[in-house]
Coordinates of C-alpha atoms in Angstrom, one line a residue:
Chain A
M1 CA -5.9 -30.5 -18.2
P2 CA -5.5 -27.2 -20.0
P3 CA -3.3 -24.6 -18.3
A4 CA -5.2 -22.2 -15.9
I5 CA -3.4 -19.3 -17.5
S6 CA -1.7 -18.9 -20.8
I7 CA -0.4 -15.5 -22.0
S8 CA 2.0 -14.4 -24.6
G9 CA 3.6 -11.1 -25.6
V10 CA 1.7 -9.2 -22.9
T11 CA 2.8 -5.6 -22.8
K12 CA 1.7 -2.6 -20.7
R13 CA 3.1 0.9 -20.7
Y14 CA 2.2 3.9 -18.6
G15 CA 3.3 6.8 -20.7
S16 CA 7.0 6.1 -21.5
V17 CA 7.4 3.7 -18.7
L18 CA 7.3 0.1 -19.6
A19 CA 5.5 -1.7 -16.7
V20 CA 5.2 -5.1 -18.3
G21 CA 7.3 -6.0 -21.4
A22 CA 6.3 -8.8 -23.7
V23 CA 5.7 -11.4 -21.0
D24 CA 5.0 -15.0 -21.9
L25 CA 3.7 -17.3 -19.2
E26 CA 1.9 -20.6 -18.7
I27 CA 0.5 -21.7 -15.4
E28 CA -0.7 -25.2 -14.9
S29 CA -4.0 -26.0 -13.2
G30 CA -3.9 -26.9 -9.5
Q31 CA -0.5 -25.2 -8.9
V32 CA 0.5 -22.6 -6.5
Y33 CA 2.4 -20.1 -8.6
A34 CA 4.3 -17.2 -7.0
L35 CA 5.1 -14.1 -9.0
L36 CA 8.1 -12.8 -7.0
G37 CA 9.7 -9.5 -7.4
P38 CA 10.5 -6.2 -5.8
N39 CA 8.0 -3.3 -5.6
G40 CA 7.6 -1.6 -9.0
A41 CA 8.8 -4.7 -10.9
G42 CA 5.4 -5.0 -12.7
K43 CA 3.9 -7.8 -10.5
T44 CA 0.7 -6.0 -9.7
T45 CA 0.2 -4.6 -13.2
L46 CA 0.6 -8.1 -14.6
I47 CA -1.7 -9.7 -12.1
E48 CA -4.3 -6.9 -12.7
I49 CA -4.2 -7.6 -16.4
L50 CA -5.0 -11.3 -15.6
E51 CA -7.8 -10.3 -13.2
G52 CA -9.4 -8.0 -15.7
Y53 CA -8.7 -4.7 -13.9
R54 CA -6.3 -3.4 -16.5
Q55 CA -6.3 -3.3 -20.2
R56 CA -3.1 -4.6 -21.9
D57 CA -1.5 -2.7 -24.7
A58 CA -0.6 -5.8 -26.6
G59 CA -0.5 -9.6 -26.3
D60 CA -2.8 -12.5 -25.8
V61 CA -4.3 -13.5 -22.5
S62 CA -6.3 -16.6 -21.6
V63 CA -7.4 -17.1 -18.0
L64 CA -9.5 -20.3 -17.5
G65 CA -10.1 -20.0 -21.3
Y66 CA -11.5 -16.4 -21.0
D67 CA -10.1 -13.1 -22.1
P68 CA -10.4 -11.0 -18.9
Q69 CA -10.6 -7.9 -21.0
R70 CA -13.7 -8.9 -22.8
Q71 CA -15.3 -11.7 -20.7
R72 CA -14.8 -10.5 -17.2
G73 CA -18.4 -11.2 -16.2
E74 CA -17.9 -14.9 -17.0
L75 CA -14.5 -15.0 -15.5
N76 CA -15.6 -13.4 -12.2
R77 CA -17.9 -16.4 -11.6
R78 CA -14.9 -18.8 -11.4
V79 CA -12.2 -16.6 -9.9
G80 CA -11.5 -15.3 -6.4
I81 CA -9.5 -12.2 -5.9
V82 CA -7.7 -11.0 -2.8
L83 CA -6.5 -7.4 -3.4
Q84 CA -3.5 -5.8 -1.7
R85 CA -5.7 -3.7 0.4
S86 CA -8.4 -5.1 2.7
T87 CA -11.9 -4.0 2.0
P88 CA -13.2 -1.8 4.8
M89 CA -16.7 -2.8 5.8
E90 CA -17.0 -1.3 9.2
G91 CA -20.7 -1.8 9.7
L92 CA -20.9 -5.4 8.7
T93 CA -19.9 -8.6 10.4
P94 CA -17.9 -11.4 8.6
R95 CA -21.0 -13.6 8.6
E96 CA -23.2 -10.9 7.0
M97 CA -20.5 -10.2 4.4
L98 CA -20.1 -13.8 3.6
N99 CA -23.8 -14.6 3.4
F100 CA -24.0 -11.9 0.8
S101 CA -21.0 -13.1 -1.1
A102 CA -22.3 -16.7 -1.2
R103 CA -25.4 -15.5 -3.0
L104 CA -23.3 -14.2 -5.9
Y105 CA -22.0 -17.7 -6.9
D106 CA -23.6 -20.7 -8.5
D107 CA -22.1 -23.3 -6.2
P108 CA -20.8 -21.6 -3.1
M109 CA -19.6 -23.3 0.1
S110 CA -21.5 -22.5 3.3
T111 CA -20.7 -19.4 5.3
D112 CA -19.8 -21.6 8.2
D113 CA -17.3 -23.6 6.1
A114 CA -15.7 -20.4 4.8
L115 CA -15.4 -19.0 8.3
D116 CA -13.9 -22.3 9.4
L117 CA -11.5 -22.4 6.5
V118 CA -9.9 -19.1 7.5
G119 CA -10.3 -19.6 11.3
L120 CA -12.7 -16.7 11.8
T121 CA -15.6 -18.7 13.3
E122 CA -15.2 -17.1 16.7
H123 CA -15.2 -13.6 15.3
A124 CA -18.0 -14.3 12.8
D125 CA -20.5 -11.8 14.5
R126 CA -18.1 -9.1 15.3
R127 CA -18.4 -5.8 13.4
G128 CA -15.8 -5.2 10.7
S129 CA -14.5 -2.1 12.6
K130 CA -13.6 -4.3 15.5
L131 CA -11.5 -6.8 13.6
S132 CA -7.7 -6.7 13.6
G133 CA -5.7 -6.3 10.4
G134 CA -5.0 -10.0 10.3
Q135 CA -8.6 -10.9 10.9
K136 CA -9.7 -8.6 8.1
R137 CA -7.2 -10.2 5.8
R138 CA -8.6 -13.6 6.6
L139 CA -12.1 -12.3 5.9
D140 CA -10.8 -11.1 2.5
L141 CA -9.6 -14.6 1.8
A142 CA -12.9 -16.2 2.9
T143 CA -14.9 -13.7 0.7
S144 CA -12.9 -14.6 -2.3
V145 CA -13.0 -18.4 -1.9
I146 CA -16.6 -18.8 -0.8
G147 CA -17.7 -19.2 -4.4
N148 CA -15.4 -22.3 -4.8
P149 CA -13.3 -20.6 -7.4
D150 CA -11.1 -22.6 -9.8
L151 CA -8.5 -19.9 -9.6
I152 CA -7.5 -17.6 -6.8
F153 CA -5.4 -14.5 -7.0
L154 CA -3.6 -13.4 -3.8
D155 CA -1.9 -10.0 -4.2
E156 CA 0.7 -9.7 -1.5
P157 CA -1.5 -11.5 1.1
T158 CA 0.9 -10.9 4.0
T159 CA 2.4 -7.5 3.4
G160 CA 2.5 -5.6 6.7
F161 CA 2.0 -8.7 8.8
D162 CA 4.2 -9.7 11.7
A163 CA 5.9 -13.1 11.7
T164 CA 3.1 -14.9 13.6
A165 CA 0.3 -13.5 11.4
R166 CA 2.3 -14.5 8.3
R167 CA 2.6 -18.0 9.5
Q168 CA -1.1 -18.2 10.2
A169 CA -1.9 -16.7 6.7
W170 CA 0.3 -19.3 5.1
E171 CA -1.6 -22.1 6.9
V172 CA -4.8 -20.7 5.5
V173 CA -3.4 -20.6 2.0
R174 CA -2.2 -24.2 2.3
G175 CA -5.8 -25.1 3.3
L176 CA -6.9 -23.5 0.0
T177 CA -4.5 -25.5 -2.0
D178 CA -6.0 -28.7 -0.6
R179 CA -9.2 -27.8 -2.3
G180 CA -7.5 -28.2 -5.7
A181 CA -7.7 -24.6 -6.9
T182 CA -5.0 -22.9 -8.8
I183 CA -3.4 -20.1 -6.8
I184 CA -1.5 -17.2 -8.1
L185 CA 0.3 -15.3 -5.5
T186 CA 2.4 -12.1 -5.8
T187 CA 4.9 -11.4 -3.1
H188 CA 8.1 -9.6 -2.5
Y189 CA 9.2 -12.1 0.2
L190 CA 11.3 -14.9 -1.0
D191 CA 10.5 -17.1 2.0
E192 CA 6.8 -16.7 1.3
A193 CA 7.2 -18.0 -2.3
E194 CA 9.5 -20.7 -0.9
H195 CA 6.9 -21.8 1.6
L196 CA 3.8 -21.7 -0.6
A197 CA 4.6 -22.1 -4.2
Q198 CA 5.5 -25.1 -6.4
R199 CA 6.6 -22.7 -9.2
I200 CA 8.1 -19.3 -9.1
G201 CA 8.3 -16.6 -11.7
L202 CA 10.8 -13.9 -10.9
I203 CA 9.8 -10.6 -12.3
K204 CA 12.1 -7.6 -12.7
D205 CA 11.7 -4.4 -14.7
G206 CA 8.5 -5.8 -16.2
R207 CA 10.1 -9.0 -17.5
I208 CA 10.1 -12.6 -16.2
I209 CA 13.8 -13.2 -15.6
F210 CA 13.4 -16.7 -14.1
E211 CA 10.8 -19.4 -14.1
G212 CA 10.9 -22.7 -12.4
D213 CA 10.7 -24.3 -9.0
I214 CA 12.4 -23.1 -5.9
A215 CA 15.3 -25.6 -6.3
G216 CA 15.8 -24.2 -9.8
L217 CA 15.8 -20.7 -8.5
R218 CA 18.3 -21.8 -5.9
R219 CA 20.6 -23.3 -8.6
E220 CA 20.1 -20.2 -10.8
M221 CA 21.0 -17.8 -8.1
E222 CA 23.6 -19.7 -6.2
T223 CA 25.6 -20.9 -9.2
D224 CA 28.2 -18.3 -8.6
T225 CA 30.7 -18.5 -5.8
R226 CA 32.5 -15.2 -5.6
I227 CA 36.3 -15.0 -5.3
S228 CA 37.4 -11.5 -4.4
W229 CA 40.6 -9.8 -3.5
Q230 CA 42.2 -6.3 -3.3
P231 CA 44.6 -5.8 -6.2
P232 CA 48.2 -5.7 -4.9
I233 CA 50.4 -2.7 -5.5
G234 CA 51.7 -2.7 -9.0
F235 CA 49.0 -5.0 -10.1
D236 CA 48.0 -4.8 -13.7
R237 CA 44.4 -5.5 -14.3
A238 CA 44.8 -5.7 -18.1
E239 CA 47.2 -8.6 -17.5
M240 CA 44.6 -10.4 -15.4
L241 CA 42.0 -9.9 -18.0
T242 CA 43.7 -12.2 -20.4
E243 CA 43.3 -14.8 -17.7
W244 CA 39.7 -14.0 -16.9
S245 CA 37.6 -12.4 -19.6
D246 CA 35.5 -10.4 -17.2
L247 CA 36.7 -9.1 -13.8
P248 CA 34.3 -6.6 -12.2
Q249 CA 35.9 -4.1 -9.9
G250 CA 33.8 -2.8 -7.0
A251 CA 33.6 0.7 -5.8
D252 CA 36.1 -0.1 -3.0
G253 CA 38.6 -1.3 -5.6
R254 CA 38.1 -5.0 -4.9
L255 CA 38.2 -7.4 -7.8
S256 CA 35.6 -10.1 -7.8
L257 CA 35.3 -13.2 -9.9
P258 CA 32.0 -14.9 -10.0
T259 CA 32.5 -18.6 -10.8
Q260 CA 30.9 -22.0 -10.9
T261 CA 34.3 -23.7 -10.4
P262 CA 35.9 -21.8 -7.6
T263 CA 38.6 -24.4 -6.9
V264 CA 39.9 -24.3 -10.5
H265 CA 40.0 -20.5 -10.5
L266 CA 41.4 -20.2 -7.0
A267 CA 44.3 -22.6 -8.0
R268 CA 45.0 -20.4 -11.0
L269 CA 44.9 -17.2 -9.0
I270 CA 47.4 -18.7 -6.5
D271 CA 49.6 -19.9 -9.3
W272 CA 49.6 -16.4 -10.8
A273 CA 50.5 -14.9 -7.4
Q274 CA 53.3 -17.3 -6.8
N275 CA 54.8 -16.8 -10.3
R276 CA 55.1 -13.1 -9.3
G277 CA 56.6 -13.8 -6.0
L278 CA 53.5 -12.7 -4.1
E279 CA 53.1 -14.7 -0.9
E280 CA 49.8 -13.3 0.1
I281 CA 46.9 -12.1 -2.0
P282 CA 45.5 -9.1 -0.1
E283 CA 42.1 -9.6 1.5
L284 CA 41.4 -12.8 -0.4
Q285 CA 37.9 -14.0 0.1
V286 CA 35.9 -17.0 -1.2
E287 CA 32.2 -16.7 -0.4
R288 CA 29.0 -18.2 -1.4
P289 CA 26.1 -15.8 -0.9
D290 CA 22.8 -17.4 0.2
L291 CA 19.6 -17.2 -1.7
E292 CA 18.1 -14.5 0.4
E293 CA 21.2 -12.4 0.0
M294 CA 21.2 -12.8 -3.8
Y295 CA 17.6 -12.0 -3.9
L296 CA 17.9 -8.8 -1.8
E297 CA 20.8 -7.7 -4.0
L298 CA 18.5 -8.2 -7.0
V299 CA 15.7 -6.3 -5.3
D300 CA 18.0 -3.5 -4.3
D301 CA 19.1 -2.5 -7.8
S302 CA 15.7 -2.5 -9.4
Q303 CA 13.7 -0.1 -7.4
S304 CA 12.7 1.9 -10.5
L305 CA 10.8 0.8 -13.6
E306 CA 12.8 0.5 -16.7
Q307 CA 12.4 3.4 -19.1
A308 CA 11.2 2.4 -22.5
D309 CA 13.3 3.2 -25.5
G310 CA 16.2 4.0 -23.2
S311 CA 14.8 7.4 -22.7
Chain B
M1 CA -30.7 -11.5 -21.4
S2 CA -32.7 -14.6 -20.5
A3 CA -35.5 -14.6 -18.0
A4 CA -33.4 -16.5 -15.5
D5 CA -30.7 -13.8 -15.8
T6 CA -33.2 -11.1 -15.3
V7 CA -34.5 -12.8 -12.1
R8 CA -30.9 -13.3 -10.9
T9 CA -30.1 -9.6 -11.6
L10 CA -33.2 -8.4 -9.7
R11 CA -32.6 -10.9 -6.8
L12 CA -29.0 -9.8 -6.3
G13 CA -30.0 -6.2 -6.6
F14 CA -32.4 -6.7 -3.8
F15 CA -29.8 -8.4 -1.6
Y16 CA -27.2 -5.7 -2.4
M17 CA -29.8 -3.2 -1.3
L18 CA -30.3 -5.0 2.0
L19 CA -26.5 -5.0 2.6
N20 CA -26.4 -1.3 1.9
L21 CA -29.3 -0.5 4.1
K22 CA -27.7 -2.4 6.9
T23 CA -24.3 -0.6 6.4
I24 CA -25.9 2.8 6.4
Y25 CA -28.2 2.0 9.3
R26 CA -25.1 1.2 11.4
Q27 CA -23.4 4.6 10.7
P28 CA -25.0 7.0 13.0
A29 CA -23.5 10.0 11.2
A30 CA -24.9 9.0 7.9
V31 CA -28.3 8.3 9.3
F32 CA -28.3 11.7 11.0
F33 CA -27.1 13.9 8.2
V34 CA -29.0 12.2 5.4
V35 CA -32.2 11.0 7.0
A36 CA -32.8 13.1 10.1
F37 CA -31.7 16.5 8.6
P38 CA -34.8 17.3 6.5
I39 CA -37.1 16.0 9.3
M40 CA -35.3 18.4 11.7
F41 CA -35.8 21.2 9.2
L42 CA -39.5 20.5 9.0
V43 CA -39.7 20.5 12.8
I44 CA -37.8 23.8 13.2
F45 CA -39.4 25.8 10.5
S46 CA -42.9 24.6 11.3
S47 CA -42.5 25.4 14.9
L48 CA -41.0 28.8 14.3
L49 CA -43.1 30.0 11.4
T50 CA -46.7 29.5 12.5
F51 CA -48.3 32.2 10.4
E52 CA -50.7 31.6 7.5
I53 CA -50.5 32.5 3.9
G54 CA -53.1 33.3 1.3
I55 CA -55.7 36.1 0.7
P56 CA -59.1 35.2 2.1
E57 CA -62.3 36.2 0.4
E58 CA -63.3 38.6 3.2
A59 CA -60.1 40.5 2.3
G60 CA -61.2 40.6 -1.3
G61 CA -58.9 37.8 -2.4
N62 CA -59.4 34.3 -3.8
V63 CA -56.3 32.6 -2.5
P64 CA -57.3 30.0 0.0
V65 CA -55.6 30.5 3.4
V66 CA -53.2 27.7 4.5
K67 CA -50.7 27.3 7.2
F68 CA -47.1 28.1 6.3
S69 CA -46.2 24.5 7.2
Q70 CA -48.5 23.3 4.4
Y71 CA -46.3 25.3 2.0
F72 CA -43.1 24.3 3.6
V73 CA -43.7 20.6 3.8
A74 CA -43.8 20.4 0.0
G75 CA -40.3 22.0 -0.3
I76 CA -38.7 20.1 2.5
M77 CA -40.1 16.8 1.1
G78 CA -38.5 17.7 -2.2
V79 CA -35.2 18.2 -0.4
A80 CA -35.7 14.7 1.2
I81 CA -36.5 13.0 -2.1
F82 CA -33.7 14.6 -4.1
G83 CA -31.2 15.1 -1.3
T84 CA -31.3 11.6 0.2
S85 CA -30.4 10.0 -3.0
F86 CA -27.9 12.7 -4.1
N87 CA -26.1 12.9 -0.8
L88 CA -26.2 9.2 0.1
L89 CA -24.9 8.0 -3.3
G90 CA -22.5 10.8 -3.9
T91 CA -20.8 10.4 -0.6
S92 CA -20.8 6.7 -0.2
L93 CA -19.8 6.0 -3.8
A94 CA -16.9 8.4 -3.7
I95 CA -15.6 6.9 -0.4
Q96 CA -16.0 3.4 -1.8
Q97 CA -14.2 4.3 -5.0
F98 CA -11.2 5.5 -3.0
D99 CA -11.1 2.9 -0.3
G100 CA -11.1 -0.1 -2.7
T101 CA -14.6 -1.4 -1.7
L102 CA -15.8 -1.0 -5.3
K103 CA -12.6 -2.5 -6.7
Q104 CA -13.3 -5.6 -4.7
L105 CA -16.9 -5.6 -5.7
A106 CA -15.9 -5.4 -9.4
A107 CA -14.1 -8.7 -8.9
T108 CA -17.3 -10.5 -7.9
P109 CA -20.0 -11.8 -10.3
L110 CA -22.5 -9.2 -9.0
P111 CA -24.0 -7.9 -12.2
R112 CA -23.5 -4.1 -12.7
T113 CA -27.2 -3.7 -13.1
S114 CA -27.8 -5.3 -9.7
F115 CA -25.4 -2.9 -8.2
F116 CA -27.2 0.1 -9.5
I117 CA -30.6 -1.4 -8.7
G118 CA -29.4 -1.9 -5.1
L119 CA -28.3 1.7 -4.9
V120 CA -31.6 3.1 -6.1
G121 CA -33.5 0.7 -3.9
T122 CA -31.5 1.9 -0.9
A123 CA -32.2 5.5 -1.6
L124 CA -35.9 4.7 -2.2
T125 CA -36.2 2.9 1.1
Y126 CA -34.6 5.7 3.1
T127 CA -36.7 8.3 1.3
F128 CA -39.9 6.4 1.9
L129 CA -39.1 6.2 5.6
Q130 CA -38.4 9.9 5.8
L131 CA -41.6 10.8 4.0
V132 CA -43.7 8.6 6.3
I133 CA -42.1 10.2 9.3
M134 CA -42.6 13.7 7.9
L135 CA -46.3 13.1 7.0
I136 CA -47.0 11.6 10.5
L137 CA -45.2 14.5 12.2
G138 CA -46.8 17.1 9.9
V139 CA -50.3 15.9 10.4
A140 CA -50.0 15.2 14.1
A141 CA -47.9 18.2 15.2
Y142 CA -48.4 20.9 12.6
G143 CA -51.9 20.3 11.3
I144 CA -50.9 19.7 7.7
D145 CA -53.7 18.6 5.4
L146 CA -53.1 15.3 3.6
P147 CA -53.5 15.3 -0.2
D148 CA -56.5 14.0 -2.1
A149 CA -56.4 10.8 -4.2
S150 CA -54.9 12.4 -7.3
G151 CA -52.4 14.2 -5.0
W152 CA -51.3 10.8 -3.6
L153 CA -50.8 9.5 -7.1
T154 CA -48.7 12.5 -8.0
L155 CA -46.6 12.0 -4.8
V156 CA -46.0 8.4 -5.7
W157 CA -44.7 9.1 -9.2
I158 CA -42.6 12.1 -8.1
V159 CA -40.9 9.8 -5.6
L160 CA -40.4 7.0 -8.1
L161 CA -38.9 9.4 -10.7
G162 CA -37.3 11.9 -8.3
V163 CA -35.2 9.4 -6.3
P164 CA -33.5 7.8 -9.4
A165 CA -32.9 11.2 -10.8
G166 CA -31.2 12.2 -7.5
C167 CA -29.2 9.0 -7.7
V168 CA -28.0 9.9 -11.2
L169 CA -26.7 13.2 -10.0
G170 CA -25.1 11.4 -7.0
I171 CA -23.3 9.0 -9.3
A172 CA -22.3 11.8 -11.7
I173 CA -20.8 14.1 -9.1
T174 CA -18.3 11.4 -8.0
K175 CA -16.4 12.3 -11.2
I176 CA -15.4 15.7 -9.8
I177 CA -14.6 14.5 -6.3
P178 CA -10.8 14.3 -6.0
S179 CA -10.5 12.4 -2.8
A180 CA -12.7 10.6 -0.2
N181 CA -12.2 13.4 2.3
A182 CA -13.4 16.0 -0.1
A183 CA -16.7 14.2 -0.8
P184 CA -19.0 15.7 1.8
A185 CA -17.9 19.3 1.1
I186 CA -18.1 19.0 -2.7
I187 CA -21.6 17.4 -2.5
Q188 CA -23.0 20.0 0.0
A189 CA -22.1 23.0 -2.2
P190 CA -24.3 22.3 -5.2
F191 CA -27.0 20.8 -2.9
I192 CA -27.3 24.0 -0.8
I193 CA -27.3 26.2 -3.9
L194 CA -30.0 24.0 -5.6
Q195 CA -32.2 24.2 -2.5
F196 CA -32.1 28.0 -2.6
I197 CA -32.9 28.4 -6.3
S198 CA -35.4 25.5 -6.7
G199 CA -38.3 27.1 -4.9
V200 CA -37.8 25.2 -1.7
F201 CA -37.5 28.1 0.7
F202 CA -38.4 31.0 -1.7
T203 CA -41.0 31.0 -4.5
L204 CA -39.6 30.5 -7.9
A205 CA -41.2 33.7 -9.1
S206 CA -39.1 35.7 -6.7
L207 CA -35.9 34.6 -8.5
P208 CA -34.3 36.3 -11.5
S209 CA -35.2 34.5 -14.7
W210 CA -31.7 33.3 -15.4
L211 CA -31.6 31.6 -12.0
Q212 CA -34.9 30.0 -12.8
W213 CA -33.4 28.6 -16.0
V214 CA -30.4 27.2 -14.1
A215 CA -32.7 25.6 -11.5
G216 CA -34.9 24.3 -14.4
V217 CA -32.0 22.1 -15.6
F218 CA -31.9 20.1 -12.4
P219 CA -34.5 17.7 -10.9
L220 CA -35.1 19.4 -7.5
R221 CA -37.0 22.4 -9.0
W222 CA -39.4 20.0 -10.7
I223 CA -39.8 17.7 -7.7
A224 CA -40.6 20.7 -5.4
Q225 CA -43.1 22.1 -7.8
G226 CA -44.8 18.8 -8.2
L227 CA -45.0 18.5 -4.5
R228 CA -46.6 21.9 -4.1
S229 CA -49.3 20.6 -6.5
V230 CA -49.8 17.8 -4.0
F231 CA -50.0 19.8 -0.8
L232 CA -51.4 23.2 -1.9
P233 CA -54.9 24.2 -3.1
D234 CA -55.1 24.4 -6.9
A235 CA -55.4 28.2 -6.8
Y236 CA -51.7 28.4 -5.8
R237 CA -50.7 27.3 -9.3
Y238 CA -51.1 31.0 -10.3
A239 CA -48.0 31.8 -8.3
E240 CA -46.0 29.3 -10.4
P241 CA -44.1 30.0 -13.6
G242 CA -46.6 29.7 -16.5
M243 CA -49.4 29.8 -13.9
S244 CA -49.4 26.0 -14.0
W245 CA -48.0 23.1 -11.9
Q246 CA -46.2 21.9 -15.0
L247 CA -46.5 18.3 -14.0
E248 CA -46.0 16.9 -17.6
L249 CA -42.8 18.9 -18.0
A250 CA -41.7 17.7 -14.6
A251 CA -42.2 14.1 -15.6
I252 CA -40.3 14.7 -18.9
V253 CA -37.3 16.4 -17.2
L254 CA -37.0 13.6 -14.6
V255 CA -37.3 10.8 -17.2
V256 CA -34.7 12.5 -19.4
W257 CA -32.4 12.7 -16.4
I258 CA -32.9 9.1 -15.5
V259 CA -32.5 7.6 -19.0
V260 CA -29.7 9.8 -20.4
G261 CA -28.0 10.6 -17.1
L262 CA -28.0 7.1 -15.8
G263 CA -26.8 5.7 -19.1
L264 CA -23.9 8.1 -19.3
S265 CA -22.9 8.0 -15.6
V266 CA -23.1 4.2 -15.5
L267 CA -21.0 3.8 -18.6
T268 CA -18.3 6.1 -17.4
F269 CA -18.5 5.0 -13.7
K270 CA -15.1 4.4 -12.1
W271 CA -15.0 1.3 -10.0
D272 CA -11.5 1.9 -8.7
R273 CA -9.7 5.1 -7.8
S274 CA -7.8 3.6 -4.9
G275 CA -4.4 3.2 -6.8

């Protein structure tokens, strides 16, 4: 089966701000793929280029074999899109909305099936203005899948949800995957990607900095155990650097050594201390940050888009 | 475009119209301001101003005497024909550009042409309803005389050209609307000005010529003049510019608005201003 999505060198700038920088990506058919990254990382820009909402500045894009920029009409017949924001349709009921949507497609599922798929059957005849946020979100899902699309884009489907509503939404998404469609999901919640996706692309400053499955991401992010300590009085950092080529010093003065072989390095550190008659290494810590913590750290220091040309 | 595609486009345009009609019908405020307003005007003016106009023969004139309401119904129907489409489309499209409704719609296989067909169909339906109510009220309560056969024909083509022309302006004005909240105010301003300079309340001849020129650029003046030809005795054409109903010119102006204006405003239409 050809990949659902295949892009190379996709670039998008807003003025001098680089939103997406030369991204290559291939997404297999039938997968749930999560584009994971903090706000402003370029997720939405990238997904909107794939959906056909935005024009890229450079690069090649093939979505289900179509170029979304030039063949959006054909693409729209086979793609379902759930936008970040729910469509307000105060006057209409879910049933009316879905009946209309079904007419737009060549081979739609029935309105009842779509309602059932997202668990809205009992609210089918309630006006849009009387639906809760979660119910509206489920209607968004139903509207975008009623045409039996081969590819579904979900842009932050659970942002603003409480824990229960998120779990319910995840159930719905899992229901969709059973139908064999490819799903592309953007999210800034690591656990959402973990629960739903087979593959994850981690996007930061407009670039994909990791691609693989969740176990791979775990390995990638958790490789480094951190040994850290407060340099003792009279401690010479330059001397240590011959031992360890890179020894970052935090704002609080702590030295920390990220390493994949903590036991080896710890033995050397203790050796070094004993050779200098030091019985205790001040505030010595050996820690292994968990995935969520590493992710939040990453998210924290990338709130702003990268400036192009270093300007 | 194949025949099957054309049928699909028209069919979906029809269903989009039904969806729109339903949405508007369920918004009491929209129904009141857009649909009921001109009817209310007709009722108030016809009830207050019960005098007659014209110079009868016994007074040495040759201007047939008619009730003021006979004159006024032409103007207010022009407001209904132009205003329903202009107001309805201008307001609802601006709101839908900003709240993401059109962004979502742009992701569906609804053909663009069907979308605009649906909009014009919606405006036509509501205009038709208004005109029927006005005619029934006018005849039953205010003694308005119905037009003759050629008058009906004129009325039909004025509606069929006037409503799409109003839609074009409604679509076009969304470009200068900076936010959804600003939509109603920005749309009302030109609408009120156009009503006063287009011969709806005051005769065109009473306006300075430069204002007549300004009004002549827009559809409402031509719609209102055409409707006066429908409802007033022929002798009243001597009160019009050029002493004629200028129906051919009216048709040309409206068609130009529809063809050029619709083309331009559809091509530059913004589906998403929600970001």
